DNA sequence: CAGTGGTCTAGACCACTGC
DNA sequence: CAGTGGTCTAGACCACTGC
């Protein structure tokens, strides 16, 4: 039953409910709210911060969805656990690696502008024969090979070049071009590396690879990017938190 | 700008916003709302169904989150695409297979009650030495081996037996015991099968496996289940839809 | 029974988009 | 500029939980 004093700034451009979300996240992170501790009820919390109950509730909805809080009707609201992470968001490998403190680099093995047919055209929802960018890159972290990444990108979303792809992550380039990705559909599996792949990733032939196929869709509903990536299984796995209801 | 007539039943126990969610989902599924089509604005939609705008908005929030609708301020709301699926929910392999029309069976290779130490005790948040159930199962679909599943389950959540595990899926057993799973933290990767695993899964030694490590947490915040599963890479992959913001 | 979250209403003002 | 979604308020009644 922690008293939880959060500073709400009504003159800020940040929505009030979002300030509450950030505040509670911070309180959990720095230990003011410990795992398992109970919060005051919604109405009191709202009153304490001079907010309406719906605004308070909207903030708590978000925290429940992201897995930080658990609510039980008739009982109350608790902090779940320090260890449970946030819901998965659409992030690029480049950014994930940077956040983890590594130095990612990209070597562009091939880059072209070419007509899309078959699966590629279907995935990007373009008429067969539409020109798209096609890239094939080797991603290293701190100099060690980690992933082979093949991508197809719609031409009408962004202007790409080999030089650009060598220096920055694809998602960073897309964002800079005003493309807001909203949805990504992924399929994660596994297979054995062939000799060429093993050679490029610096592993023994026959080693295991994690495979990912992804289609990313922007806020205008366009299927902007198709990616077919191969990761060294000894260096990469996918983590996610699923939330029910 | 489809007129979208949904029947709302105010006497039903199903919340109004949820009836709207279901109705729009159904309209998208059966084609009344086609991919890319625009909905009326929120206020008109609410009026058409005799609902308040917040209730209408709550329904649309859910549909945006699950990836069926896209909203743009100042512009309107659109149906995204037939192909984009729902957010991932916590499901069991058993139920996924049944839904896909297969006949899953479980062979219990080992079952015991044993004290948990190390990683298992940490993952389940029990004091070291606490007794837990430990099972090792082979999952087949239509007679074909698909997965080797090792699980640890807290004793205080459910009563388990070898007979029970042979006849039903683990999640079905948990649900029947009143355990409501709310969160699952998963890590998906890959590795090579050793000889024993290859033999049991009926694949060549050295074949690729998809690996999954999962901790599932119930609505009371207990870490109920730890799972370490191995899937034939030629038969199983994980699909998910990620939604930003 | 008191206390909690779950649902719902009828408004209000604002920021952004596209013409 | 008109039209749209984004945020926020101040209530109301209900269903469920645990004592």
XYZ file of C-alpha atoms (C1' of nucleotides) in Angstrom:
528
model
C 0.000 0.000 0.000
C 2.706 2.438 -1.041
C 1.740 6.115 -1.122
C 3.415 6.742 -4.504
C 3.976 10.451 -4.974
C 4.339 11.327 -8.628
C 4.926 14.816 -9.979
C 2.359 15.525 -12.690
C 3.077 18.518 -14.902
C -0.159 19.828 -16.376
C 1.609 22.338 -18.579
C 3.644 19.611 -20.285
C 2.831 18.439 -23.804
C 3.180 14.864 -22.536
C -0.314 13.448 -21.892
C -1.146 13.079 -18.206
C -1.769 9.321 -18.444
C 1.604 8.897 -20.071
C 3.314 10.821 -17.297
C 1.700 8.403 -14.843
C 2.885 5.395 -16.869
C 6.438 6.714 -16.891
C 6.289 7.567 -13.214
C 5.128 4.108 -12.144
C 7.620 2.431 -14.469
C 10.383 4.496 -12.880
C 9.129 3.692 -9.367
C 9.236 -0.020 -10.169
C 12.658 0.241 -11.770
C 14.293 2.071 -8.888
C 12.617 -0.005 -6.202
C 10.148 2.500 -4.717
C 7.547 -0.049 -5.770
C 8.869 -3.525 -5.080
C 7.742 -6.739 -6.750
C 4.460 -7.911 -5.281
C 3.641 -4.651 -3.496
C 0.081 -3.398 -3.652
C -0.950 -0.014 -5.019
C -3.699 2.130 -3.561
C -7.039 1.702 -5.284
C -7.654 3.533 -8.547
C -9.920 6.198 -7.116
C -7.520 7.161 -4.345
C -4.555 7.153 -6.701
C -6.415 9.435 -9.098
C -7.325 11.772 -6.242
C -3.735 11.829 -4.961
C -2.521 13.072 -8.322
C -5.521 15.295 -8.998
C -6.530 13.227 -12.002
C -9.859 11.764 -13.019
C -10.336 8.062 -12.582
C -10.551 7.314 -16.349
C -7.166 8.980 -16.885
C -5.652 7.007 -14.022
C -7.206 3.859 -15.363
C -5.890 4.455 -18.858
C -2.380 4.617 -17.409
C -2.884 1.424 -15.423
C -4.375 -0.342 -18.460
C -1.140 0.295 -20.266
C 0.954 -1.011 -17.393
C -1.200 -4.129 -17.138
C -0.854 -4.703 -20.851
C 2.892 -4.306 -20.729
C 3.002 -6.802 -17.888
C 4.196 -4.622 -15.022
C 0.955 -4.638 -13.014
C -1.678 -7.270 -12.265
C -5.231 -6.274 -11.381
C -7.852 -8.403 -9.647
C -11.412 -7.263 -9.277
C -12.482 -6.972 -5.676
C -8.887 -7.345 -4.538
C -6.563 -4.696 -5.918
C -3.559 -3.984 -8.059
C -0.067 -5.384 -7.583
C 3.370 -4.977 -9.086
C 4.178 -8.229 -10.874
C 7.882 -8.818 -10.885
C 11.111 -7.101 -11.705
C 11.987 -9.765 -14.182
C 9.053 -9.618 -16.514
C 9.869 -7.390 -19.451
C 7.771 -5.166 -21.635
C 5.660 -6.313 -24.551
C 7.652 -6.763 -27.707
C 7.961 -3.696 -29.873
C 9.131 -3.472 -33.423
C 12.833 -2.870 -33.189
C 15.663 -3.376 -35.553
C 18.607 -5.606 -34.861
C 20.889 -2.597 -35.278
C 19.170 -0.712 -32.485
C 18.901 -3.746 -30.207
C 22.648 -4.235 -30.524
C 23.444 -0.594 -29.888
C 21.255 -0.638 -26.803
C 23.109 -3.691 -25.544
C 26.312 -1.686 -25.757
C 27.792 -3.335 -28.848
C 29.140 -1.672 -31.962
C 27.143 -2.945 -34.941
C 28.471 -2.614 -38.472
C 26.933 -3.535 -41.805
C 28.787 -4.830 -44.826
C 26.670 -4.563 -47.950
C 27.306 -7.756 -49.915
C 24.857 -6.860 -52.682
C 22.532 -3.987 -53.479
C 20.246 -3.445 -56.444
C 16.986 -2.096 -57.752
C 15.025 -4.883 -59.344
C 11.502 -5.944 -60.302
C 9.619 -7.947 -57.669
C 7.781 -11.149 -58.514
C 6.222 -14.065 -56.646
C 6.531 -14.096 -52.874
C 8.297 -10.740 -52.730
C 5.614 -8.944 -54.729
C 2.873 -10.663 -52.726
C 4.454 -9.824 -49.376
C 4.909 -6.168 -50.307
C 1.486 -5.989 -51.972
C 2.901 -4.560 -55.186
C 1.885 -5.564 -58.705
C 4.357 -8.133 -60.107
C 7.182 -6.365 -61.916
C 7.198 -3.288 -59.654
C 10.738 -2.151 -58.924
C 11.952 -2.532 -55.323
C 15.268 -2.248 -53.529
C 17.018 -5.496 -52.745
C 19.884 -5.670 -50.266
C 22.009 -8.408 -48.796
C 24.029 -7.446 -45.769
C 26.356 -9.021 -43.230
C 25.882 -7.660 -39.731
C 28.821 -7.752 -37.337
C 28.943 -6.784 -33.669
C 32.295 -5.651 -32.353
C 33.766 -7.222 -35.486
C 32.170 -10.672 -34.999
C 29.739 -11.880 -37.711
C 26.218 -12.270 -36.321
C 23.624 -12.242 -39.090
C 23.035 -12.407 -42.830
C 20.177 -10.119 -43.772
C 18.327 -10.060 -47.056
C 15.754 -7.299 -47.480
C 13.313 -5.984 -50.047
C 12.008 -2.424 -49.610
C 9.329 -0.565 -51.550
C 10.773 2.203 -53.681
C 7.956 4.620 -52.899
C 8.738 4.612 -49.174
C 12.349 5.742 -49.081
C 15.380 6.452 -51.251
C 18.136 3.924 -50.561
C 21.741 3.564 -51.595
C 24.590 1.227 -50.817
C 26.483 3.995 -49.008
C 23.475 4.744 -46.784
C 22.990 1.083 -45.865
C 26.648 0.703 -44.957
C 26.558 3.507 -42.455
C 23.164 3.151 -40.775
C 20.521 0.611 -39.785
C 17.593 0.129 -42.174
C 14.972 1.153 -39.614
C 16.881 4.313 -38.773
C 16.920 5.211 -42.475
C 13.197 4.516 -42.782
C 12.371 6.616 -39.746
C 14.462 9.512 -41.042
C 12.454 9.307 -44.288
C 9.203 9.735 -42.330
C 8.139 6.091 -42.445
C 6.361 5.090 -39.216
C 6.259 1.330 -38.827
C 3.232 0.134 -36.937
C 2.925 -3.590 -37.458
C 5.346 -6.391 -38.082
C 4.460 -9.958 -38.825
C 7.292 -12.335 -37.974
C 7.963 -16.009 -38.324
C 10.863 -17.478 -36.377
C 12.317 -20.903 -37.054
C 15.575 -22.750 -37.493
C 17.677 -24.549 -40.061
C 21.202 -25.726 -40.816
C 23.759 -23.372 -42.390
C 25.028 -24.275 -45.848
C 28.726 -23.878 -46.688
C 28.472 -20.332 -48.063
C 26.437 -19.123 -45.085
C 28.726 -20.846 -42.592
C 31.750 -19.253 -44.258
C 30.292 -15.747 -44.084
C 29.139 -16.155 -40.485
C 32.432 -17.753 -39.449
C 30.874 -20.944 -38.073
C 31.327 -24.626 -38.905
C 29.278 -25.954 -41.843
C 26.199 -27.685 -40.458
C 25.812 -25.305 -37.519
C 22.336 -24.206 -36.482
C 20.826 -20.901 -37.628
C 17.833 -18.994 -36.269
C 15.705 -17.852 -39.205
C 13.388 -14.865 -39.264
C 10.937 -13.808 -41.935
C 9.322 -10.424 -41.407
C 6.907 -8.101 -43.162
C 6.678 -4.592 -41.675
C 3.673 -2.328 -42.315
C 3.592 1.428 -41.830
C 0.903 3.724 -40.463
C -0.572 4.184 -43.915
C -1.115 0.459 -44.272
C 1.684 -0.064 -46.804
C 3.795 -3.208 -46.556
C 7.116 -1.400 -46.660
C 9.717 -4.038 -45.916
C 10.256 -7.752 -46.323
C 13.198 -9.248 -44.471
C 14.703 -12.737 -44.532
C 17.374 -12.958 -41.883
C 19.718 -15.666 -40.663
C 21.311 -15.487 -37.212
C 24.083 -17.518 -35.649
C 22.168 -19.677 -33.166
C 25.032 -19.456 -30.675
C 24.747 -15.673 -30.548
C 21.111 -14.703 -30.990
C 17.658 -15.629 -29.734
C 14.314 -13.832 -29.667
C 12.807 -12.796 -26.358
C 9.214 -11.773 -25.939
C 6.579 -11.312 -23.295
C 3.055 -12.407 -24.133
C 0.092 -10.979 -22.241
C -3.324 -12.623 -22.046
C -6.553 -10.643 -22.080
C -17.146 4.904 -45.530
C -19.125 1.754 -44.808
C -22.281 2.175 -42.758
C -21.539 -0.847 -40.539
C -24.717 -1.960 -38.790
C -23.945 -3.989 -35.706
C -26.512 -5.489 -33.399
C -25.742 -4.430 -29.832
C -27.517 -6.363 -27.107
C -27.754 -4.247 -23.974
C -29.207 -7.078 -21.916
C -26.236 -9.325 -22.612
C -23.578 -10.013 -20.001
C -20.961 -9.380 -22.700
C -19.633 -5.810 -22.301
C -20.824 -3.418 -25.001
C -17.294 -2.547 -26.165
C -16.543 -6.222 -26.534
C -19.643 -6.774 -28.643
C -18.371 -4.004 -30.918
C -14.920 -5.596 -31.129
C -16.434 -8.926 -32.090
C -18.773 -7.307 -34.575
C -16.043 -5.416 -36.401
C -13.777 -8.467 -36.376
C -16.579 -10.475 -37.944
C -17.277 -7.749 -40.526
C -13.617 -7.780 -41.545
C -13.494 -11.559 -41.655
C -16.551 -11.989 -43.861
C -15.677 -9.085 -46.133
C -18.319 -6.511 -45.148
C -15.319 -4.358 -44.303
C -12.654 -4.844 -46.914
C -8.945 -4.209 -46.483
C -8.191 -0.519 -46.736
C -11.810 0.623 -46.382
C -12.521 3.604 -44.147
C -14.835 3.557 -41.156
C -17.123 6.420 -40.191
C -15.683 8.694 -37.561
C -15.834 7.637 -33.925
C -18.606 9.980 -32.906
C -20.930 8.928 -35.737
C -20.183 5.248 -35.170
C -20.986 5.635 -31.485
C -24.246 7.418 -32.340
C -25.200 4.752 -34.897
C -24.970 2.065 -32.220
C -26.369 4.225 -29.415
C -23.118 4.048 -27.503
C -21.052 6.752 -25.875
C -17.871 7.778 -27.618
C -15.541 6.422 -24.868
C -17.144 2.985 -25.200
C -16.772 3.084 -28.975
C -13.195 4.246 -28.599
C -12.352 1.491 -26.158
C -13.460 -1.040 -28.753
C -11.426 0.628 -31.480
C -8.377 0.842 -29.209
C -8.480 -2.891 -28.895
C -8.772 -3.392 -32.640
C -5.875 -1.013 -33.267
C -3.776 -2.857 -30.740
C -4.549 -6.205 -32.289
C -3.562 -4.829 -35.657
C -6.892 -4.876 -37.503
C -7.415 -1.098 -37.676
C -5.113 1.864 -38.265
C -6.045 5.334 -36.987
C -4.624 8.651 -38.126
C -5.451 11.882 -36.386
C -7.165 14.345 -38.636
C -7.690 11.670 -41.264
C -9.701 8.721 -40.038
C -9.711 5.019 -39.348
C -9.003 2.260 -41.851
C -9.052 -1.516 -41.984
C -5.458 -2.669 -42.332
C -5.282 -5.934 -44.184
C -6.815 -9.362 -44.228
C -3.459 -10.958 -43.804
C -2.284 -9.375 -40.634
C -3.078 -11.584 -37.684
C -3.912 -10.902 -34.081
C -1.403 -10.178 -31.354
C 0.137 -13.294 -29.922
C -1.708 -14.810 -27.003
C -0.489 -17.392 -24.584
C -1.471 -20.687 -26.089
C -0.261 -24.190 -25.654
C 1.165 -26.274 -28.437
C -1.569 -28.832 -27.800
C -4.319 -26.306 -28.470
C -2.552 -24.763 -31.470
C -2.325 -28.193 -33.040
C -5.933 -29.045 -32.330
C -7.039 -25.770 -33.846
C -5.006 -26.556 -36.960
C -7.012 -29.753 -37.282
C -4.333 -32.206 -36.192
C -4.628 -34.937 -33.593
C -2.005 -34.278 -30.914
C -0.917 -37.004 -28.527
C 1.494 -36.946 -25.624
C 3.784 -39.745 -24.567
C 5.088 -39.210 -21.055
C 8.736 -40.270 -21.124
C 9.353 -39.333 -17.497
C 7.335 -37.926 -14.627
C 8.347 -37.184 -11.052
C 8.001 -34.966 -8.037
C 11.382 -33.581 -7.104
C 13.077 -30.708 -5.279
C 13.927 -27.672 -7.430
C 17.338 -26.036 -7.330
C 19.301 -23.537 -9.389
C 17.687 -22.198 -12.540
C 14.439 -24.084 -11.985
C 13.933 -22.721 -8.455
C 14.885 -19.224 -9.620
C 12.549 -19.302 -12.609
C 9.614 -20.496 -10.512
C 10.511 -18.149 -7.624
C 10.457 -20.971 -5.073
C 12.957 -21.446 -2.257
C 15.622 -23.978 -3.290
C 14.556 -27.475 -2.300
C 10.814 -26.867 -2.815
C 9.146 -29.861 -4.439
C 7.830 -29.367 -7.979
C 6.491 -31.600 -10.719
C 8.907 -32.487 -13.485
C 7.734 -33.978 -16.763
C 9.350 -34.964 -20.006
C 6.987 -35.580 -22.890
C 7.094 -36.420 -26.569
C 4.431 -34.659 -28.585
C 3.199 -36.252 -31.804
C 0.714 -34.926 -34.352
C -1.171 -37.494 -36.349
C 1.444 -39.968 -35.159
C 4.492 -37.947 -36.333
C 6.964 -36.783 -33.646
C 7.050 -32.998 -33.406
C 8.465 -31.861 -30.080
C 10.276 -32.894 -26.916
C 8.898 -30.985 -23.970
C 10.442 -30.731 -20.532
C 8.387 -28.901 -17.907
C 8.538 -27.948 -14.247
C 5.282 -26.978 -12.514
C 4.687 -25.606 -9.027
C 2.991 -28.110 -6.772
C 0.756 -25.523 -5.152
C -0.924 -24.642 -8.453
C -2.312 -27.977 -9.583
C -2.307 -31.693 -8.864
C -0.594 -33.601 -11.676
C -0.172 -37.250 -12.560
C 1.315 -39.224 -15.393
C -2.126 -40.429 -16.471
C -3.470 -36.884 -16.634
C -0.529 -35.647 -18.719
C -0.916 -38.509 -21.179
C -4.503 -37.662 -21.938
C -4.599 -33.865 -21.952
C -2.492 -30.786 -22.689
C -0.755 -29.125 -19.748
C -2.530 -25.799 -20.221
C -5.901 -27.485 -20.360
C -5.125 -29.200 -17.049
C -4.023 -25.906 -15.493
C -7.140 -24.100 -16.650
C -9.373 -26.835 -15.284
C -7.605 -26.390 -11.922
C -8.521 -22.691 -11.898
C -5.101 -21.398 -12.913
C -5.418 -18.314 -15.151
C -2.200 -17.647 -17.026
C -1.669 -13.985 -17.735
C 1.944 -13.530 -18.783
C 4.501 -15.672 -20.528
C 8.099 -14.802 -21.071
C 9.598 -16.709 -23.971
C 13.000 -17.047 -25.557
C 13.200 -18.664 -28.974
C 16.428 -19.867 -30.539
C 17.975 -22.781 -32.369
C 20.502 -25.571 -31.984
C 21.565 -28.918 -33.390
C 19.888 -32.156 -32.238
C 22.057 -34.649 -30.401
C 21.729 -38.367 -31.160
C 19.143 -39.113 -28.458
C 16.960 -36.175 -29.444
C 17.239 -36.992 -33.141
C 16.239 -40.560 -32.432
C 13.154 -39.576 -30.455
C 12.071 -36.964 -33.004
C 12.770 -39.307 -35.919
C 15.182 -36.970 -37.689
C 18.803 -37.313 -38.796
C 21.423 -36.575 -36.146
C 22.707 -33.039 -36.670
C 19.327 -31.699 -37.821
C 18.228 -28.253 -36.702
C 15.879 -27.752 -33.724
C 13.862 -24.707 -32.709
C 14.310 -24.174 -28.969
C 11.861 -22.455 -26.650
C 12.299 -21.509 -23.023
C 9.178 -20.206 -21.302
C 8.072 -19.029 -17.877
C 4.316 -18.582 -17.462
C 2.843 -16.406 -14.716
C -0.745 -16.533 -13.450
C -3.149 -13.790 -12.386
C -1.919 -14.009 -8.805
C 1.639 -13.250 -9.893
C 2.927 -16.783 -9.309
C 5.450 -18.235 -11.760
C 3.557 -21.443 -12.323
C 5.357 -23.184 -15.159
C 8.825 -23.445 -16.642
C 9.087 -25.110 -20.036
C 12.091 -26.112 -22.121
C 10.899 -27.352 -25.472
C 12.591 -28.647 -28.609
C 10.789 -28.618 -31.955
C 11.695 -30.222 -35.267
C 12.752 -27.215 -37.345
C 11.201 -28.744 -40.465
C 7.781 -28.856 -38.807
C 7.435 -25.896 -36.487
C 8.043 -22.150 -36.393
C 6.721 -19.327 -34.244
C 4.505 -16.659 -35.780
C 3.743 -13.366 -34.145
C 2.438 -9.923 -34.926
C 4.126 -6.995 -33.203
C 2.313 -3.689 -32.819
C 4.009 -0.355 -32.208
C 2.503 2.274 -29.892
C -20.562 -6.329 4.530
C -16.917 -2.857 2.820
C -13.583 -2.430 -0.672
C -12.008 -3.262 -5.161
C -11.744 -3.152 -10.170
C -15.064 -3.317 -14.617
C -18.120 -0.814 -17.438
C -20.547 3.115 -19.184
C -22.280 7.943 -19.979
C -22.348 12.820 -21.797
C -20.090 15.942 -22.335
C -15.476 19.321 -23.208
C -11.344 21.202 -25.491
C -7.434 20.372 -28.256
C -3.944 19.065 -32.200
C -3.472 17.573 -36.442
C -4.679 16.743 -41.495
C -6.011 17.930 -46.017
C -8.383 20.950 -48.862
C -11.436 25.925 -42.886
C -14.155 21.541 -41.632
C -13.317 17.012 -40.147
C -10.795 13.751 -37.634
C -8.737 11.341 -33.758
C -6.324 12.410 -28.861
C -7.027 13.644 -24.217
C -9.564 14.604 -20.087
C -13.361 15.294 -16.611
C -16.943 14.028 -13.029
C -19.749 11.411 -12.240
C -22.830 6.530 -12.093
C -23.913 1.634 -11.288
C -22.341 -2.968 -11.170
C -19.798 -7.648 -10.131
C -16.659 -9.721 -7.623
C -13.596 -10.733 -3.471
C -12.555 -11.650 1.179
C -13.780 -11.092 5.814
